[in-house]
Structures are given as C-alpha cells and as structure tokens.
PDB file of C-alpha atoms in Angstrom:
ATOM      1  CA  UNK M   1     -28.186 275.881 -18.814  1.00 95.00           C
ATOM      2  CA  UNK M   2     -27.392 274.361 -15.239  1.00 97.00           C
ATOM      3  CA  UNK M   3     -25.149 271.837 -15.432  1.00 98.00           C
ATOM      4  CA  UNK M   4     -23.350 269.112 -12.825  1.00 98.00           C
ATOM      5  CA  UNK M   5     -20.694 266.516 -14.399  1.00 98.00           C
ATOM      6  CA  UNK M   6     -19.244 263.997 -12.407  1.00 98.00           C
ATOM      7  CA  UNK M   7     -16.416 262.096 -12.948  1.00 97.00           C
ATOM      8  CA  UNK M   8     -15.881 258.412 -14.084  1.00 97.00           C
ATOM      9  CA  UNK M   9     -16.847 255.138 -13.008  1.00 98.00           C
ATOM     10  CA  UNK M  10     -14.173 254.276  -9.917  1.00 97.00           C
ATOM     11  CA  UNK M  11     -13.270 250.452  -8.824  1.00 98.00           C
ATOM     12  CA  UNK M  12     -11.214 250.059  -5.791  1.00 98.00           C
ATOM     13  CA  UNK M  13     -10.398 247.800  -3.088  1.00 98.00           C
ATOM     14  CA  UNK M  14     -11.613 247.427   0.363  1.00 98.00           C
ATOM     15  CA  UNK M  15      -9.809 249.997   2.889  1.00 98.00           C
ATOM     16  CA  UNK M  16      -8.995 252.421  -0.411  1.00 98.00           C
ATOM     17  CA  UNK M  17     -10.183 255.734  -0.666  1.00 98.00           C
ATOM     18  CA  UNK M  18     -12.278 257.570  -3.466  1.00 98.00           C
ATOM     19  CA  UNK M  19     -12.634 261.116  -4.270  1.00 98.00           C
ATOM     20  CA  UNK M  20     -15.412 262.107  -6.821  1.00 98.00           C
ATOM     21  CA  UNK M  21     -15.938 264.885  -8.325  1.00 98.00           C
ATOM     22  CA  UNK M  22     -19.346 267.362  -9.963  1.00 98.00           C
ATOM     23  CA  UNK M  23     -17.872 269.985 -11.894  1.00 98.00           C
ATOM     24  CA  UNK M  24     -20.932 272.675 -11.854  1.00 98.00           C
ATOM     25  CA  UNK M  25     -21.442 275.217 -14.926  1.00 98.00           C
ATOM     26  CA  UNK M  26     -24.634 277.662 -15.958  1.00 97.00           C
ATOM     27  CA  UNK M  27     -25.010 279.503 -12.730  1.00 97.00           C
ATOM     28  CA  UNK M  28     -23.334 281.317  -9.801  1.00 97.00           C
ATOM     29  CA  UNK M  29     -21.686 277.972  -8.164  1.00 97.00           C
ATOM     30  CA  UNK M  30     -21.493 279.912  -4.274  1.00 96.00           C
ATOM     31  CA  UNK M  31     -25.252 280.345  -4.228  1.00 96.00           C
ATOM     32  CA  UNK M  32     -26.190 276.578  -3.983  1.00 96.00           C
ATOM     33  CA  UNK M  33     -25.696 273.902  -1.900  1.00 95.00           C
ATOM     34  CA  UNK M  34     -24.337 270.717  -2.788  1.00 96.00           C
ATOM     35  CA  UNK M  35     -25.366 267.727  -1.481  1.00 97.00           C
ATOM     36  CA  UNK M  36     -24.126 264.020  -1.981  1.00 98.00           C
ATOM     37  CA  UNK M  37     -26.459 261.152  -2.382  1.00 98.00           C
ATOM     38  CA  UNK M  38     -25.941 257.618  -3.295  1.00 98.00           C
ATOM     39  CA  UNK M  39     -27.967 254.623  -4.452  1.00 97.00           C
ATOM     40  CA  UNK M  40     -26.837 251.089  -4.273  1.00 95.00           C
ATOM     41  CA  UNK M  41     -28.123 248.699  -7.277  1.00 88.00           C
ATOM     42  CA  UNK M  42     -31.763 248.464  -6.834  1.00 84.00           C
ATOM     43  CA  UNK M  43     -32.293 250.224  -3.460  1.00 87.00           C
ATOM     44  CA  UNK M  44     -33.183 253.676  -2.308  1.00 87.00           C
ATOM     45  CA  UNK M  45     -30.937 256.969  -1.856  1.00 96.00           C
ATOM     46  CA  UNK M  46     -28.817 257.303   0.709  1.00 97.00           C
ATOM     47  CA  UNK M  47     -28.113 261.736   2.233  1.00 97.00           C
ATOM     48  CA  UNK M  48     -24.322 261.551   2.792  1.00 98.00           C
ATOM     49  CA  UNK M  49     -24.201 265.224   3.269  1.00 97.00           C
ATOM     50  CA  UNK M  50     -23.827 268.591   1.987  1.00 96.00           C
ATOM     51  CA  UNK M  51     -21.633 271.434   1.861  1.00 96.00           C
ATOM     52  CA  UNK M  52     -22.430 274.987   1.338  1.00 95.00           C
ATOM     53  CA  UNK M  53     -19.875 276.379  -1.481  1.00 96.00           C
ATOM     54  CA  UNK M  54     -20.187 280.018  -0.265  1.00 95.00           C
ATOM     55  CA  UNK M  55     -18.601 279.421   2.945  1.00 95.00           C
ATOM     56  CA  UNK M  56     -17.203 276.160   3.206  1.00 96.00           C
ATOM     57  CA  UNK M  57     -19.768 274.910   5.565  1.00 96.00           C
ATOM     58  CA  UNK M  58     -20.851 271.210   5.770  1.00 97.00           C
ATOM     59  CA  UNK M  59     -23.231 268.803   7.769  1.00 96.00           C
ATOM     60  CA  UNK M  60     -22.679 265.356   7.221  1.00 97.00           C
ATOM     61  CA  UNK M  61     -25.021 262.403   7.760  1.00 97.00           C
ATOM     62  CA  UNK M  62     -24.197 260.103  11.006  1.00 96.00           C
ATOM     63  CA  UNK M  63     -23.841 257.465   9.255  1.00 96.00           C
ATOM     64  CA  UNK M  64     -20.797 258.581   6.997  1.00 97.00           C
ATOM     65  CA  UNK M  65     -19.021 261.004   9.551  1.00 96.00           C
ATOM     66  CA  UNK M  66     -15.117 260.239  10.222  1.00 96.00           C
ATOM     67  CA  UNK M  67     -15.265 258.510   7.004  1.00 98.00           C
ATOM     68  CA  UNK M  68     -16.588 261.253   4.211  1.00 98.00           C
ATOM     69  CA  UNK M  69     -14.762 265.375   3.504  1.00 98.00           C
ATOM     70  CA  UNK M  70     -16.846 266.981   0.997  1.00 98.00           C
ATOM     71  CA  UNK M  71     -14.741 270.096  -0.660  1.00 98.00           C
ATOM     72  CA  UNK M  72     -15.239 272.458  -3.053  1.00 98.00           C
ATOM     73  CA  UNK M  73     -13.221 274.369  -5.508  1.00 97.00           C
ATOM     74  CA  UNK M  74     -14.972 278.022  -6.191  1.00 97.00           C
ATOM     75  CA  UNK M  75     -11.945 278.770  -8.781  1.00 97.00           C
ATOM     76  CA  UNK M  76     -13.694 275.844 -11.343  1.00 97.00           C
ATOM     77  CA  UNK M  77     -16.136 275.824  -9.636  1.00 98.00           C
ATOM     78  CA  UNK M  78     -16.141 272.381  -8.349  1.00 98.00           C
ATOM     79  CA  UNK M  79     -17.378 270.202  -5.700  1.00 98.00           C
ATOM     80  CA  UNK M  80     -15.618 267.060  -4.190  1.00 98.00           C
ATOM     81  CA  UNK M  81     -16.674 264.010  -2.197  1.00 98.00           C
ATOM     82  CA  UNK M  82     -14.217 261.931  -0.400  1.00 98.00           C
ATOM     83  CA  UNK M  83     -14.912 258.871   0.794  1.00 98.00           C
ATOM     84  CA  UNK M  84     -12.562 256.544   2.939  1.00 98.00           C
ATOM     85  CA  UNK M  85     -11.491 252.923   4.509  1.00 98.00           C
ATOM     86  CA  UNK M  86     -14.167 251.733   1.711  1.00 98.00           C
ATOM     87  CA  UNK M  87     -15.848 248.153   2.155  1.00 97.00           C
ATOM     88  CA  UNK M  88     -18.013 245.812  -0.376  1.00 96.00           C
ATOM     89  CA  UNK M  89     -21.145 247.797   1.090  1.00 95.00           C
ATOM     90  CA  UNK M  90     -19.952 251.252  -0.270  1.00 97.00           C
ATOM     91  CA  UNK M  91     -20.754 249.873  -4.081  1.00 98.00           C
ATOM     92  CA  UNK M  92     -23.159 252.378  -5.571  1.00 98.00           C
ATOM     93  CA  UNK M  93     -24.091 255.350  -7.532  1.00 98.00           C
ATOM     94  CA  UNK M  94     -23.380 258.385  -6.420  1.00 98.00           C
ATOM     95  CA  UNK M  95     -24.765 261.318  -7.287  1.00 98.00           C
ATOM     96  CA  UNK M  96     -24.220 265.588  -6.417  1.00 98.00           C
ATOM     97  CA  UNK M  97     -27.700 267.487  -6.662  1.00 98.00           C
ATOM     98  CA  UNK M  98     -28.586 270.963  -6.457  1.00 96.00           C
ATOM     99  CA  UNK M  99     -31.708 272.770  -4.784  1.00 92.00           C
ATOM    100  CA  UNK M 100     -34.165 274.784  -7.073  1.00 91.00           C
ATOM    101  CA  UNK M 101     -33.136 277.850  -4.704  1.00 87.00           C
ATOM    102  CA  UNK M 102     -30.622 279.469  -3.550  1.00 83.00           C
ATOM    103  CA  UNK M 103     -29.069 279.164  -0.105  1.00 81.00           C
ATOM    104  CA  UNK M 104     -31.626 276.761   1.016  1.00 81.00           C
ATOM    105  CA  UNK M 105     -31.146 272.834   1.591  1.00 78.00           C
ATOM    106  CA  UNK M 106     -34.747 272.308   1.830  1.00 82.00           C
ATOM    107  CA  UNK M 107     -36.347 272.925  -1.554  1.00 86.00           C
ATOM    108  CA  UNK M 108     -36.196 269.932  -3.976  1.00 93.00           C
ATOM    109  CA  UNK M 109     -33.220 269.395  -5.576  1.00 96.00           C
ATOM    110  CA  UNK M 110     -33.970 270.411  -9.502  1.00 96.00           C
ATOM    111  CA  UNK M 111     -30.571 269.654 -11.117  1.00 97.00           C
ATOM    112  CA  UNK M 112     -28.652 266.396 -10.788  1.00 98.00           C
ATOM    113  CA  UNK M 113     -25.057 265.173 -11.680  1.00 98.00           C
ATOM    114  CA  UNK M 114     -25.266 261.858 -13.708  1.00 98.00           C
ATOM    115  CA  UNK M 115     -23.994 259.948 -11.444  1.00 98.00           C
ATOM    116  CA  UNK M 116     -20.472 257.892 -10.726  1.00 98.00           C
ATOM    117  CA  UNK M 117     -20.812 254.426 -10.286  1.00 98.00           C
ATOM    118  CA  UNK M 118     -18.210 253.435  -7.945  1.00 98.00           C
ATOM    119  CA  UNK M 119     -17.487 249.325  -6.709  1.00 98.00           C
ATOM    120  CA  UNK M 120     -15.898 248.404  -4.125  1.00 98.00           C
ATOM    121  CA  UNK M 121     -14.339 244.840  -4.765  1.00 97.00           C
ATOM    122  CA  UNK M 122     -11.151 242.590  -3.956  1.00 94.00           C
TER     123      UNK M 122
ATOM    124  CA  UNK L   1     -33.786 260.883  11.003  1.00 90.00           C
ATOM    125  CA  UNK L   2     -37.662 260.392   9.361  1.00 95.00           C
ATOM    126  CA  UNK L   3     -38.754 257.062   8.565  1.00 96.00           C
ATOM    127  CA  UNK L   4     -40.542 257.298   4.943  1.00 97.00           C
ATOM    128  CA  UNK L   5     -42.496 255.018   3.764  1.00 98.00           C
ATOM    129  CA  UNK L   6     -44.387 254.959  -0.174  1.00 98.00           C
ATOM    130  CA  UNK L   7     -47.371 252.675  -1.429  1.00 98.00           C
ATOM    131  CA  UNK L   8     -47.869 250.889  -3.144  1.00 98.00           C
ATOM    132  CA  UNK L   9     -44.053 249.198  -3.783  1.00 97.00           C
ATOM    133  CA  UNK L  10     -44.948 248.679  -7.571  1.00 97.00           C
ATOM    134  CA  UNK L  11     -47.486 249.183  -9.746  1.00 97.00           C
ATOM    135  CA  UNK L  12     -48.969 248.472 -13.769  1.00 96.00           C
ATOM    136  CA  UNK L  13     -51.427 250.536 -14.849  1.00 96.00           C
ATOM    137  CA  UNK L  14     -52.996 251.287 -18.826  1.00 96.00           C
ATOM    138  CA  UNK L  15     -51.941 254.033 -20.609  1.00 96.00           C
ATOM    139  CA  UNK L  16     -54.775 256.618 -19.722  1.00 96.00           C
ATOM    140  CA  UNK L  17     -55.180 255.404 -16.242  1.00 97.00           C
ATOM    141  CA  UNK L  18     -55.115 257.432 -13.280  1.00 97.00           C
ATOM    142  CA  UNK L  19     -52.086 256.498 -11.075  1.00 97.00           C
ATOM    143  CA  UNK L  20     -51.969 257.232  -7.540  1.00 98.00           C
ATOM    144  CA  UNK L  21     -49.039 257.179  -5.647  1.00 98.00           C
ATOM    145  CA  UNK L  22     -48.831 257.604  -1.142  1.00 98.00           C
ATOM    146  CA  UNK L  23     -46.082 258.715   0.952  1.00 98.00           C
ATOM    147  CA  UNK L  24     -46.235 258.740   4.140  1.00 98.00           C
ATOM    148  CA  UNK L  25     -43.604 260.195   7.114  1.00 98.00           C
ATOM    149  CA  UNK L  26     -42.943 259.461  10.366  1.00 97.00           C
ATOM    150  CA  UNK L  27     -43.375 262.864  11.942  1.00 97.00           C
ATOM    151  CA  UNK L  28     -44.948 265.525  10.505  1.00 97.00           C
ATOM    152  CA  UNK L  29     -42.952 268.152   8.261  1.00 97.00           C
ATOM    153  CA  UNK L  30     -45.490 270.419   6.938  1.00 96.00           C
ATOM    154  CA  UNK L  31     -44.962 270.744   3.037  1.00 96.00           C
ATOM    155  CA  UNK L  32     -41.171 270.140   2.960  1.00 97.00           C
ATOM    156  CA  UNK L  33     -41.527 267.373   0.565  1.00 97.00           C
ATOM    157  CA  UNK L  34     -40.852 266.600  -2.992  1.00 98.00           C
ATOM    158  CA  UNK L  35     -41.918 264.016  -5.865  1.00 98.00           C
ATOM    159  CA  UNK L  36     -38.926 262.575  -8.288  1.00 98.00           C
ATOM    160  CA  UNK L  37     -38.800 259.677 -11.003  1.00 98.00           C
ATOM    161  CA  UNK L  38     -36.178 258.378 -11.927  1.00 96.00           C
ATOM    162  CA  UNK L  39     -35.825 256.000 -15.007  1.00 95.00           C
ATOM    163  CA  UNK L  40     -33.393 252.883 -15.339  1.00 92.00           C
ATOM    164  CA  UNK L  41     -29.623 254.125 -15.562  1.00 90.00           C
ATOM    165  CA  UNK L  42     -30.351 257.459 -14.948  1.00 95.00           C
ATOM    166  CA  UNK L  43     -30.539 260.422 -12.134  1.00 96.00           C
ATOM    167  CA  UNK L  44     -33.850 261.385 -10.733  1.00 97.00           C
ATOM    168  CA  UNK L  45     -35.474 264.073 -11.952  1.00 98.00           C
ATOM    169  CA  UNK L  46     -37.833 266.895  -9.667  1.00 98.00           C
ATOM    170  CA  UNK L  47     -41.578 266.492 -10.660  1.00 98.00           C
ATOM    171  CA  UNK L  48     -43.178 268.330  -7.503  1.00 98.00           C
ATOM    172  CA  UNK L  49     -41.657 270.529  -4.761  1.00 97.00           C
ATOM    173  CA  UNK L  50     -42.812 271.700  -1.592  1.00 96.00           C
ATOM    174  CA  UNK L  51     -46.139 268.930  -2.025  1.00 97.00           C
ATOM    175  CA  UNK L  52     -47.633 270.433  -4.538  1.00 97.00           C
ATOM    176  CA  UNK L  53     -45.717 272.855  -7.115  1.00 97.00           C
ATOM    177  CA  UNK L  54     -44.971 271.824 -10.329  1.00 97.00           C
ATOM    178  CA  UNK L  55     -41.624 271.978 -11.299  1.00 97.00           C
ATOM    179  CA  UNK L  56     -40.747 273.879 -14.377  1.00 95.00           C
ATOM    180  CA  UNK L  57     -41.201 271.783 -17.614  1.00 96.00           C
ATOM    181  CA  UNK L  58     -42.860 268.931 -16.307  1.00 98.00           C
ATOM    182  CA  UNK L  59     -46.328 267.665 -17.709  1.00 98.00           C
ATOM    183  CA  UNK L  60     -49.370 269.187 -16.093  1.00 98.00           C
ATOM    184  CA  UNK L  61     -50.879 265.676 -15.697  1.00 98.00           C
ATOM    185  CA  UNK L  62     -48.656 265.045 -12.600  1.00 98.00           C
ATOM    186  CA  UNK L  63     -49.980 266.846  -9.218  1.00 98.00           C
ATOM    187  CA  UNK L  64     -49.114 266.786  -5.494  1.00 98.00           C
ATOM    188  CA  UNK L  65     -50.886 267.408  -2.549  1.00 98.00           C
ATOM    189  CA  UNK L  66     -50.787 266.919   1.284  1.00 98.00           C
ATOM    190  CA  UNK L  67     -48.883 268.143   4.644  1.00 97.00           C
ATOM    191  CA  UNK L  68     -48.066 266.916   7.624  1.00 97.00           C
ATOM    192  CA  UNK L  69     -47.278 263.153   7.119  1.00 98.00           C
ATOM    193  CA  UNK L  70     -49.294 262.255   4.514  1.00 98.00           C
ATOM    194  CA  UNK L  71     -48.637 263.333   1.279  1.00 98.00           C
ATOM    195  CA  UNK L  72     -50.243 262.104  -2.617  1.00 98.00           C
ATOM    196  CA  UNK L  73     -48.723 261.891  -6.260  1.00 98.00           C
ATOM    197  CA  UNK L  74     -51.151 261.547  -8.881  1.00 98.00           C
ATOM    198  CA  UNK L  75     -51.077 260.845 -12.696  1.00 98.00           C
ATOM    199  CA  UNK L  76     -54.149 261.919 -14.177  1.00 96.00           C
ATOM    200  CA  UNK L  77     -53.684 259.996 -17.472  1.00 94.00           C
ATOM    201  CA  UNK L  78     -50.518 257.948 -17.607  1.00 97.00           C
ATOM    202  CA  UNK L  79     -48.433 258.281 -20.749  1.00 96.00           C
ATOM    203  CA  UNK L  80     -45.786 255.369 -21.591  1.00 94.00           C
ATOM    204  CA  UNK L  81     -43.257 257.813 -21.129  1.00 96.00           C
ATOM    205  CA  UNK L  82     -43.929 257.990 -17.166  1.00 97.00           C
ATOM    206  CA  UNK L  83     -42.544 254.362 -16.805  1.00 94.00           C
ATOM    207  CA  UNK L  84     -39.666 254.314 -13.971  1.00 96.00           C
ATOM    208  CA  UNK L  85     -39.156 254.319 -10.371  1.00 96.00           C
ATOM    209  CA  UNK L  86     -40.873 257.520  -8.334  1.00 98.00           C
ATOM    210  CA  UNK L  87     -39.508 258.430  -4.850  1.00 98.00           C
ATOM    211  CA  UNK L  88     -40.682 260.731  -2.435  1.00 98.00           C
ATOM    212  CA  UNK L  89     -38.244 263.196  -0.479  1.00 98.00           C
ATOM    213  CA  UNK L  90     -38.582 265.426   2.638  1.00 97.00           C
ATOM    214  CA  UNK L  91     -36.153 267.930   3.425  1.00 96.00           C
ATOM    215  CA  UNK L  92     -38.159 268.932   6.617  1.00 95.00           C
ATOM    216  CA  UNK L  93     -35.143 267.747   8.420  1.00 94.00           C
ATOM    217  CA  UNK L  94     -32.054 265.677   7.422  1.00 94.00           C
ATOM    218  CA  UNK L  95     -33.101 264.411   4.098  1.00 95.00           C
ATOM    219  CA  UNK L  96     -34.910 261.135   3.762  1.00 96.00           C
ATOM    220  CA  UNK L  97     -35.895 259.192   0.609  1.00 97.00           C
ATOM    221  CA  UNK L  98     -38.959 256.806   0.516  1.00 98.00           C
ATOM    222  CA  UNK L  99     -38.438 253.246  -0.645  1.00 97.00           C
ATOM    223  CA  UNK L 100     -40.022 254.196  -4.091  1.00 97.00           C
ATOM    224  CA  UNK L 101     -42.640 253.055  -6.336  1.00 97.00           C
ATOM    225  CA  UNK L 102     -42.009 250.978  -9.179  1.00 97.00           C
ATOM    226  CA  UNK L 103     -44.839 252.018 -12.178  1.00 98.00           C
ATOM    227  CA  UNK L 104     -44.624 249.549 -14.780  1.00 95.00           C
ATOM    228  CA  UNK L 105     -46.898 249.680 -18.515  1.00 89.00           C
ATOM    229  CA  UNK L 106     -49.678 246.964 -18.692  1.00 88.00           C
TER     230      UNK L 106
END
C-alpha cells in the first residue's frame, strides 16, 4: 500500500534552518509529484510547492521562494523540504501529499504524509 | 493565486441529517476541485476529486457537484464518524485551500 513517512517533530530558533523529510514506499516514487503543504494551529493549508521526482523539476509558491529547496532522493526514494532564515510565523504542520495520478499536479491529492510539526521559538 | 472561500465556517447537525457544505472560487476553474476532511491531529484525507468523483473507499453518502466557481459537498445522512474539519481545494491553478468548515455532532 502507498505510503509517505515524514520525519519527527523539529524545534528551532529564529534564523535556523529545517530540512524535513517523506520517505515514499508502495509505488513507483518518479511517477508522482510531491507537493509540500503546511497548516499552522487552527488555520488553513498553506501550497509551498512541489517538485516533480522524475526530473527534478519544481515550482515554488511566491510566497516561500529564496527561502524553500525541495529535493528528492530517487535511490530511497525520498523527498526533502528545506526551509530557511525561519521566524515565529513558520510554526506549523507540515505535510508531503501525493496526487491520485500520475504526472499530474492537478488531481486531488489521495495519499498524505502524517505530518511534522515543526516550532519555531527562542 | 484564487481566493476560496467555504460556508458555512462551522456547523452541528443530528446524526441522520443532511449536511450541506459551499465553496466558492474567485475565478472560474471548471471541475479542478476537490473535497477533504480532516479530523483533529491528523492529515486530510480525499473524499471527492475533480467536483464530483468519489474517491476510492469513501462512503457513498458523501457527493460533489458543481463547476466553474461554485461548487457543493453534501452528506446525505451524517454518521458520527464524519465529525472534523472539511476543506475544499482547486488545483485549477496554483493550489488554493478554502478556509474550511468545521461540522460538529449535536
């Protein structure tokens, strides 16, 4: 069965950096996008971006650009979200997700990691 | 990006009730949206995709329909187990969440 696990809860400091990670299993990991979400206590989700494991590709929300590298490792099939020069703002969930088909960003997102908490605090 | 916006912000209805949920978009992005709930302390899960498919496994009480901007989520008889938080999603163009709905058990 399709499966994403992320790593651990993460608590840095303001201006640190933090690299999560959504180790994928059950299917071909180059045929689907990843994308990166995240959900601050009690509000909405958040697109940070998404990178395409076949090729390397990514497209990154405004919002996070100069400040987010999403990566991928086909060999364990693994993807990666960097985020940098964190503030008190950046405290959230954050979740990878995968689309019901292949190739495709635009097709509902059927499988989800579990999500990292990660706070941002002095 | 598109604005989203979902109504009502919360809800309590009976178990057996008919539950209606709205989205609605800013622009118009034909079918490219999708239906999730997601319960306290845990990651959303897909309900409906592309308006109105039903994803694999879930109940056949939950439906979708719409295009354009305005888009519907219906529970034909609520169960307690459909407590949580639903959100709306379009992928028509950079992705956009709604606000979400809040459906609580009277």
């Amino acid at each position: 069965q399709v499966q994403l696990v992320q790593s651990g809860t993460e608590v840095e400091k303001p201006g640190a950096s933090v690299k999560v990670s959504c180790k994928a299993s059950g299917y071909t990991f180059t045929r689907y996008v990843i994308s990166w979400v995240r959900q601050a206590p009690g509000q909405a989700f958040e697109w940070m971006g998404w990178i395409n494991p076949y090729n390397g590709n990514t497209n990154y929300a405004q919002k996070f650009q100069g400040r987010v590298t999403m990566s991928t490792d086909t060999s364990t099939s693994a993807a990666y979200m960097e985020l940098r020069s964190l503030r008190s703002d950046d405290t959230a969930f954050y979740y990878c997700a995968r689309g019901r088909v292949s190739y495709t960003t635009s097709s509902g997102w059927a499988y989800w990691g579990q999500g990292t908490l990660v706070t941002v605090s002095s | 990006d598109i604005q989203m916006t979902q109504s009502p912000s919360s809800l309590s209805a009976f178990v057996g009730d008919r539950v209606t949920i709205t989205c609605r978009t800013s622009q118009s992005i034909s079918t490219y949206l999708h239906w999730y709930q997601q319960k306290p302390g845990k990651a959303p899960k897909l309900l409906i995709f592309a308006a109105s498919s039903l994803q694999s496994g879930v109940p056949s009480r939950f439906s979708g329909s719409g295009s354009g901007t305005d888009f519907t989520l219906t529970i034909t008889s609520l169960q307690p187990e459909d407590f949580g938080t639903y959100y709306c999603q379009q992928t028509e163009s950079t992705p956009t969440f709604g606000p979400g709905t809040k459906v609580d058990l009277k």
